[in-house]
XYZ file of C-alpha atoms in Angstrom:
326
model
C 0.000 0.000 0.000
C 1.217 3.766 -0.743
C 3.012 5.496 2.208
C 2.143 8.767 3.512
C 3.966 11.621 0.785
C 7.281 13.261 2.541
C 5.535 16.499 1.447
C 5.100 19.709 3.683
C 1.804 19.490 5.446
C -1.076 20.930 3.820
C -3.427 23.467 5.461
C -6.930 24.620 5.516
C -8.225 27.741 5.209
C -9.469 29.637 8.068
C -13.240 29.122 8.704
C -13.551 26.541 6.282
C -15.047 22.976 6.271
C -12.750 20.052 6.579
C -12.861 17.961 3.957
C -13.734 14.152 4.661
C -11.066 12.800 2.747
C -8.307 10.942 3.656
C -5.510 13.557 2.026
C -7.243 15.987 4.308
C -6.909 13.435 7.666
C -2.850 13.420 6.555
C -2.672 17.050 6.205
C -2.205 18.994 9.408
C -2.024 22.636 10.465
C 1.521 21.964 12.549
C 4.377 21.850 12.389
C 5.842 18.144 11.361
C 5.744 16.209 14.991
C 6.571 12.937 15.586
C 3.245 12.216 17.497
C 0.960 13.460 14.884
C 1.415 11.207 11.358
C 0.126 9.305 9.226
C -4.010 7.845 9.125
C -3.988 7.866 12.938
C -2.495 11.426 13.546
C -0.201 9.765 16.462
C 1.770 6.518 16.299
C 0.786 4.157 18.637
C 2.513 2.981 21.469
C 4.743 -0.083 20.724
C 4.391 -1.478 24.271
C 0.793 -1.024 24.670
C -0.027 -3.002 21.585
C 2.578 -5.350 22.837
C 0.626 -5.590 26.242
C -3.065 -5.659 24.880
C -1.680 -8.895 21.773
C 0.026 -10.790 25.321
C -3.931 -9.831 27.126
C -5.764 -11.092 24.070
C -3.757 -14.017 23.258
C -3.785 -15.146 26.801
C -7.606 -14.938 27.052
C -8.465 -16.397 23.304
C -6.136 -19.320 24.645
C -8.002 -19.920 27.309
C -11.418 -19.869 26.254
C -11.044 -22.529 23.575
C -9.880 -24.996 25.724
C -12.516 -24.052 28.276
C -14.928 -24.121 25.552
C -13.802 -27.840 24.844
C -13.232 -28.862 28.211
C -16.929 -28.054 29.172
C -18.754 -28.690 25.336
C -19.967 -25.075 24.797
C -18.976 -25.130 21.001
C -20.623 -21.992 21.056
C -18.120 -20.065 22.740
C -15.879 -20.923 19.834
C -17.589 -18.615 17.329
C -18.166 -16.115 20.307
C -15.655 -15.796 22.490
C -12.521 -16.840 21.431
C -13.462 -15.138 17.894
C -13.564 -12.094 19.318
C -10.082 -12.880 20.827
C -9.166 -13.890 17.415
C -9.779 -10.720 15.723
C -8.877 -7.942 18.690
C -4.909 -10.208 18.218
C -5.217 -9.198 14.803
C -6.624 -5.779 15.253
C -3.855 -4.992 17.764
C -1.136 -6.934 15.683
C -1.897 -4.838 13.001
C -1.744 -1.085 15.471
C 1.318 -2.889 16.820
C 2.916 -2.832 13.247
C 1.816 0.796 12.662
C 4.150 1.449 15.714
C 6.824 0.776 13.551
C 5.283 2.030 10.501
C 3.205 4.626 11.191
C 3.130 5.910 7.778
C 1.597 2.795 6.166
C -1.573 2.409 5.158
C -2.647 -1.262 5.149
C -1.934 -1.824 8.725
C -3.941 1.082 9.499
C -6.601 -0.815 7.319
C -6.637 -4.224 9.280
C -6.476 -2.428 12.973
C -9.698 -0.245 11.515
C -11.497 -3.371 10.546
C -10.411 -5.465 13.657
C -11.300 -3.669 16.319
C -14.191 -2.506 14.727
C -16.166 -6.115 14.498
C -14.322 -7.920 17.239
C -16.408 -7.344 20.372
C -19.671 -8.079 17.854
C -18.993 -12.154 18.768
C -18.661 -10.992 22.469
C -21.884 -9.587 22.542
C -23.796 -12.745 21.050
C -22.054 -15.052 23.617
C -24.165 -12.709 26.227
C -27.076 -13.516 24.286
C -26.735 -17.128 24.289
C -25.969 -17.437 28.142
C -29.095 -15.177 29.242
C -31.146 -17.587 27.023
C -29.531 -20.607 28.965
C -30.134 -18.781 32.060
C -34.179 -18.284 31.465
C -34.414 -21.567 30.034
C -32.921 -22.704 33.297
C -34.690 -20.467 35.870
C -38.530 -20.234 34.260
C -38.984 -19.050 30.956
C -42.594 -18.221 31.486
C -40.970 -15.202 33.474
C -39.407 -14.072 29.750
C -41.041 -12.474 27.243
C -39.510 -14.212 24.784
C -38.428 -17.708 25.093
C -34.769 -19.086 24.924
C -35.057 -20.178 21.562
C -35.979 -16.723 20.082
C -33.495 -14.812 22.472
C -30.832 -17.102 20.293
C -32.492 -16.502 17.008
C -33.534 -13.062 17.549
C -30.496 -11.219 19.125
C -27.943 -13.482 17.482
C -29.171 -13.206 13.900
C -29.413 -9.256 14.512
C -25.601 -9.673 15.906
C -24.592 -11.143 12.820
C -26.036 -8.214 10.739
C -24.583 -5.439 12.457
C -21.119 -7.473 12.420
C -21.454 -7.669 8.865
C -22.533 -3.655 8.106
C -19.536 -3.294 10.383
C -17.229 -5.248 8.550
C -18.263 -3.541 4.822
C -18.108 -0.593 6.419
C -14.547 -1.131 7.291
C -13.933 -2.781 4.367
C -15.452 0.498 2.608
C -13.299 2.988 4.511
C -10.175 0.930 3.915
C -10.759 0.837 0.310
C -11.033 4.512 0.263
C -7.849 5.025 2.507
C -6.021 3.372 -0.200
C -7.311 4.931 -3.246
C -7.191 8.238 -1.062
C -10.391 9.030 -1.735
C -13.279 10.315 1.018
C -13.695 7.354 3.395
C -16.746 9.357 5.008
C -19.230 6.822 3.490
C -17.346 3.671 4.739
C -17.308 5.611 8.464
C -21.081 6.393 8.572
C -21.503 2.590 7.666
C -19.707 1.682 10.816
C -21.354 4.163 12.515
C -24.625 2.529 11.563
C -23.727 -0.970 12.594
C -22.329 0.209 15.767
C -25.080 2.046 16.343
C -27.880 -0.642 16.026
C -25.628 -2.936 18.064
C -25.755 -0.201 20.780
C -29.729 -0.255 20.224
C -29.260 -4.097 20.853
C -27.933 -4.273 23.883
C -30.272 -1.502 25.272
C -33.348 -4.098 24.275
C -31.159 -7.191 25.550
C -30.532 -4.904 29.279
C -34.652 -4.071 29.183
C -35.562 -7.728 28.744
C -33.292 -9.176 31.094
C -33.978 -6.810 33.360
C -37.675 -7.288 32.909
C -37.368 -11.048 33.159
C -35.144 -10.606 36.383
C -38.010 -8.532 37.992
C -40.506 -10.496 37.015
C -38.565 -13.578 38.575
C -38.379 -11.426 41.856
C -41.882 -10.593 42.396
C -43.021 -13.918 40.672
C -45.088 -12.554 38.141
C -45.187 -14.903 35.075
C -45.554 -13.292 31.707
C -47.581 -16.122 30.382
C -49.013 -18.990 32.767
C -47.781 -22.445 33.296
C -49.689 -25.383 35.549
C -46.423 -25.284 37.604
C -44.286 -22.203 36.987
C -41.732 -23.819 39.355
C -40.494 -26.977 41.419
C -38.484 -25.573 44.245
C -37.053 -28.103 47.043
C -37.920 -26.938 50.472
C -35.225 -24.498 51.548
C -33.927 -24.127 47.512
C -34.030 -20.611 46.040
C -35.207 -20.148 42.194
C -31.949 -18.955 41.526
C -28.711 -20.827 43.248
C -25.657 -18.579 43.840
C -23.541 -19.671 40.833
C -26.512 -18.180 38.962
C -26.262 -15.193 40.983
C -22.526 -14.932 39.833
C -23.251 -15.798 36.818
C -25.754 -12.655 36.117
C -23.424 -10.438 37.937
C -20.654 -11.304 35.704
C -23.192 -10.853 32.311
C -23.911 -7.306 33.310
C -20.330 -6.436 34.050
C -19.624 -8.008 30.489
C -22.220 -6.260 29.016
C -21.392 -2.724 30.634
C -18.041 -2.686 29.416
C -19.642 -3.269 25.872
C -21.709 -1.062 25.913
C -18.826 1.993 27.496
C -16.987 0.553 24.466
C -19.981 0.663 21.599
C -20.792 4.420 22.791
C -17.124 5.429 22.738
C -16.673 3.866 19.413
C -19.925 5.653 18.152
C -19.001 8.987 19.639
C -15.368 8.816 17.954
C -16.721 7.809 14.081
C -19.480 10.748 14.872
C -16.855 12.962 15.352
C -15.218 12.514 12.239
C -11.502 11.531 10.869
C -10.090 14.634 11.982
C -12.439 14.922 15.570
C -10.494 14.937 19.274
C -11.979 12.104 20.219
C -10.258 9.543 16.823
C -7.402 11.646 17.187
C -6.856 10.984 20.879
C -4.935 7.372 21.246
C -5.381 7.269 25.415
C -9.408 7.343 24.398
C -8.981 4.461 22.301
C -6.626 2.525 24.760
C -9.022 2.972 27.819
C -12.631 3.175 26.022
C -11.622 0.229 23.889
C -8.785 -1.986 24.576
C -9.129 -1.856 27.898
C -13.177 -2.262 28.268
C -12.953 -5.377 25.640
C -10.027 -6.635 27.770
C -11.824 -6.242 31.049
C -14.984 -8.158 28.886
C -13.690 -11.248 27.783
C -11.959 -11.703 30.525
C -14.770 -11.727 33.115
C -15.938 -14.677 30.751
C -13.147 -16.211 31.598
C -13.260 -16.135 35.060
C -16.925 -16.600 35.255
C -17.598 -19.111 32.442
C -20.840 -20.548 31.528
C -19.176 -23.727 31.642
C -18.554 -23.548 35.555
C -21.102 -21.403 36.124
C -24.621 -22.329 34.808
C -26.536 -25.168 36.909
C -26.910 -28.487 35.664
C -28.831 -31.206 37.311
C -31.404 -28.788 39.566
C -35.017 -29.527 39.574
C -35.415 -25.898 37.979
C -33.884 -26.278 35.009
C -35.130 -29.763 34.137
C -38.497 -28.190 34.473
C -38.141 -25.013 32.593
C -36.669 -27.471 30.245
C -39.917 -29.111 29.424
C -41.197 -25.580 29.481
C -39.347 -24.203 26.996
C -39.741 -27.491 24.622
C -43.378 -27.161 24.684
C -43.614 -23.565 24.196
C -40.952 -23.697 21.223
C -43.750 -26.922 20.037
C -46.430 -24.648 20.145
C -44.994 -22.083 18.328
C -43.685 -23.938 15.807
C -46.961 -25.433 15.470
C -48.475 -21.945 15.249
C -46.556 -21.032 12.578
């Protein structure tokens, strides 16, 4: 890919609009400084991509073989994806480090960091379904099944408007062309992931409550088989949600961050700031898929409990008569 011209710096008139090109995120009104080239406008700090590739590769380790040890293949395509791709995405920053002129690493960090946490979130999805399945899923709105099908497939979208949009804006960085349409494409998928998660919290939430005051959104002949002295929800559960909404917190810091900074623009404060990116980002995906490590489904979620063999049948007959609805 073309480097950045050894040119003098171009400048823009007083007053005037920026232009959303990438020429014009290149240019700058300084002086030449070492902190403030190429695509990102600073170089990136060797030993912080160093430290986040070492965080990510540690973690993406250690959920596939937790994800084989306990049988969640899901967590593959969830999980240790997202792993996958934030190694790559900070690979590719860590290269720009050295390179900071370049162009194509620039390109892969855009696109990796962009769609990585998108697995993350659907591995919440799945466990809150395993949760209400396990727990009473006549206290749910929706049942398991269509939290899976619902949230996931909606996932996948917005990982894929993320990824063209990346793929856009990259294309554009290299032909040096105005990479504002491959941004606002991002934007978009970010966006309607953020509007995701705020359903996902106002279900769960709803369900949770509803669990509380034991108000079933829909009526079964025995909404639950509790042992005398056994609560609805055992403590691993407990953990369990405690860790989810952690998770999902530091997803959603990230998603508005991330939002915010492609809002703002390729020349904004926010894009141009690389602390923002470190903490808001890195740091909040880090803190993420780790807490699925330490708290994973695997260890975590009850098997064998009165409760969920019940909510089992539950949930079979209600995915029966829906399917026999339809």
């Amino acid at each position: 890919m073309p480097a950045l011209p050894d040119g003098p710096p171009r400048s823009t008139p007083p007053h005037s609009p920026v232009k959303m090109t990438f020429p014009a995120v290149f240019a700058t009104n300084e002086s030449p400084d070492p902190n403030r080239i190429g695509p990102y406008n600073y170089v990136p700090t060797e030993w912080i991509c160093i430290l986040f590739i070492a965080l990510y590769g540690i973690s993406t380790v250690l959920h596939l073989g937790q994800a084989l040890k306990s049988r969640l293949w899901w967590m593959i395509p969830t999980a240790t994806l997202a792993g996958v791709l934030e190694v790559l995405g900070w690979s590719a920053r860590l290269w720009s480090s050295q390179n900071p002129k370049l162009l194509t690493p620039y390109e892969m960090q855009l696109v990796g960091t962009i769609i990585a946490p998108t697995p993350l979130v659907a591995a919440n999805f799945i466990i809150l379904g395993k949760i209400i399945n396990q727990v009473g899923p006549q206290y749910s709105r929706l049942t398991p099944k269509l939290y899976t099908i619902i949230f996931c497939s909606f996932d996948v979208v917005c990982l894929i408007v993320q990824a063209l949009g990346g793929a856009s804006a990259a294309r554009a960085v290299s032909q040096e062309t105005s990479a504002a349409t491959g941004a606002n494409i991002m934007l978009g998928g970010i966006a309607a992931q953020l509007f995701a998660i705020v359903v996902y919290v106002s279900l769960a939430s709803e369900f949770f409550l509803r669990l509380k005051y034991d108000a079933p959104f829909r009526h079964v002949e025995q909404p639950r088989v509790l042992e005398k002295g056994q609560r609805a929800v055992s403590k691993n559960l407990r953990v369990l949600i405690f860790a989810m909404s952690f998770c999902t917190l530091c997803i959603f810091i990230r998603s508005i961050y991330r939002t915010v900074e492609l809002a703002g623009g390729w020349f904004g404060p926010v894009i141009t700031t690389q602390r923002y990116f470190d903490w808001l980002d890195g740091a909040m995906v880090t803190l993420a898929i780790y807490t699925l490590n330490f708290f994973h489904p695997g260890n975590w979620l009850n098997k064998d409990v009165p409760t969920a063999h019940l909510s089992e049948r539950v949930a079979d007959e209600e995915a029966a008569d829906e399917d026999a609805a339809i």
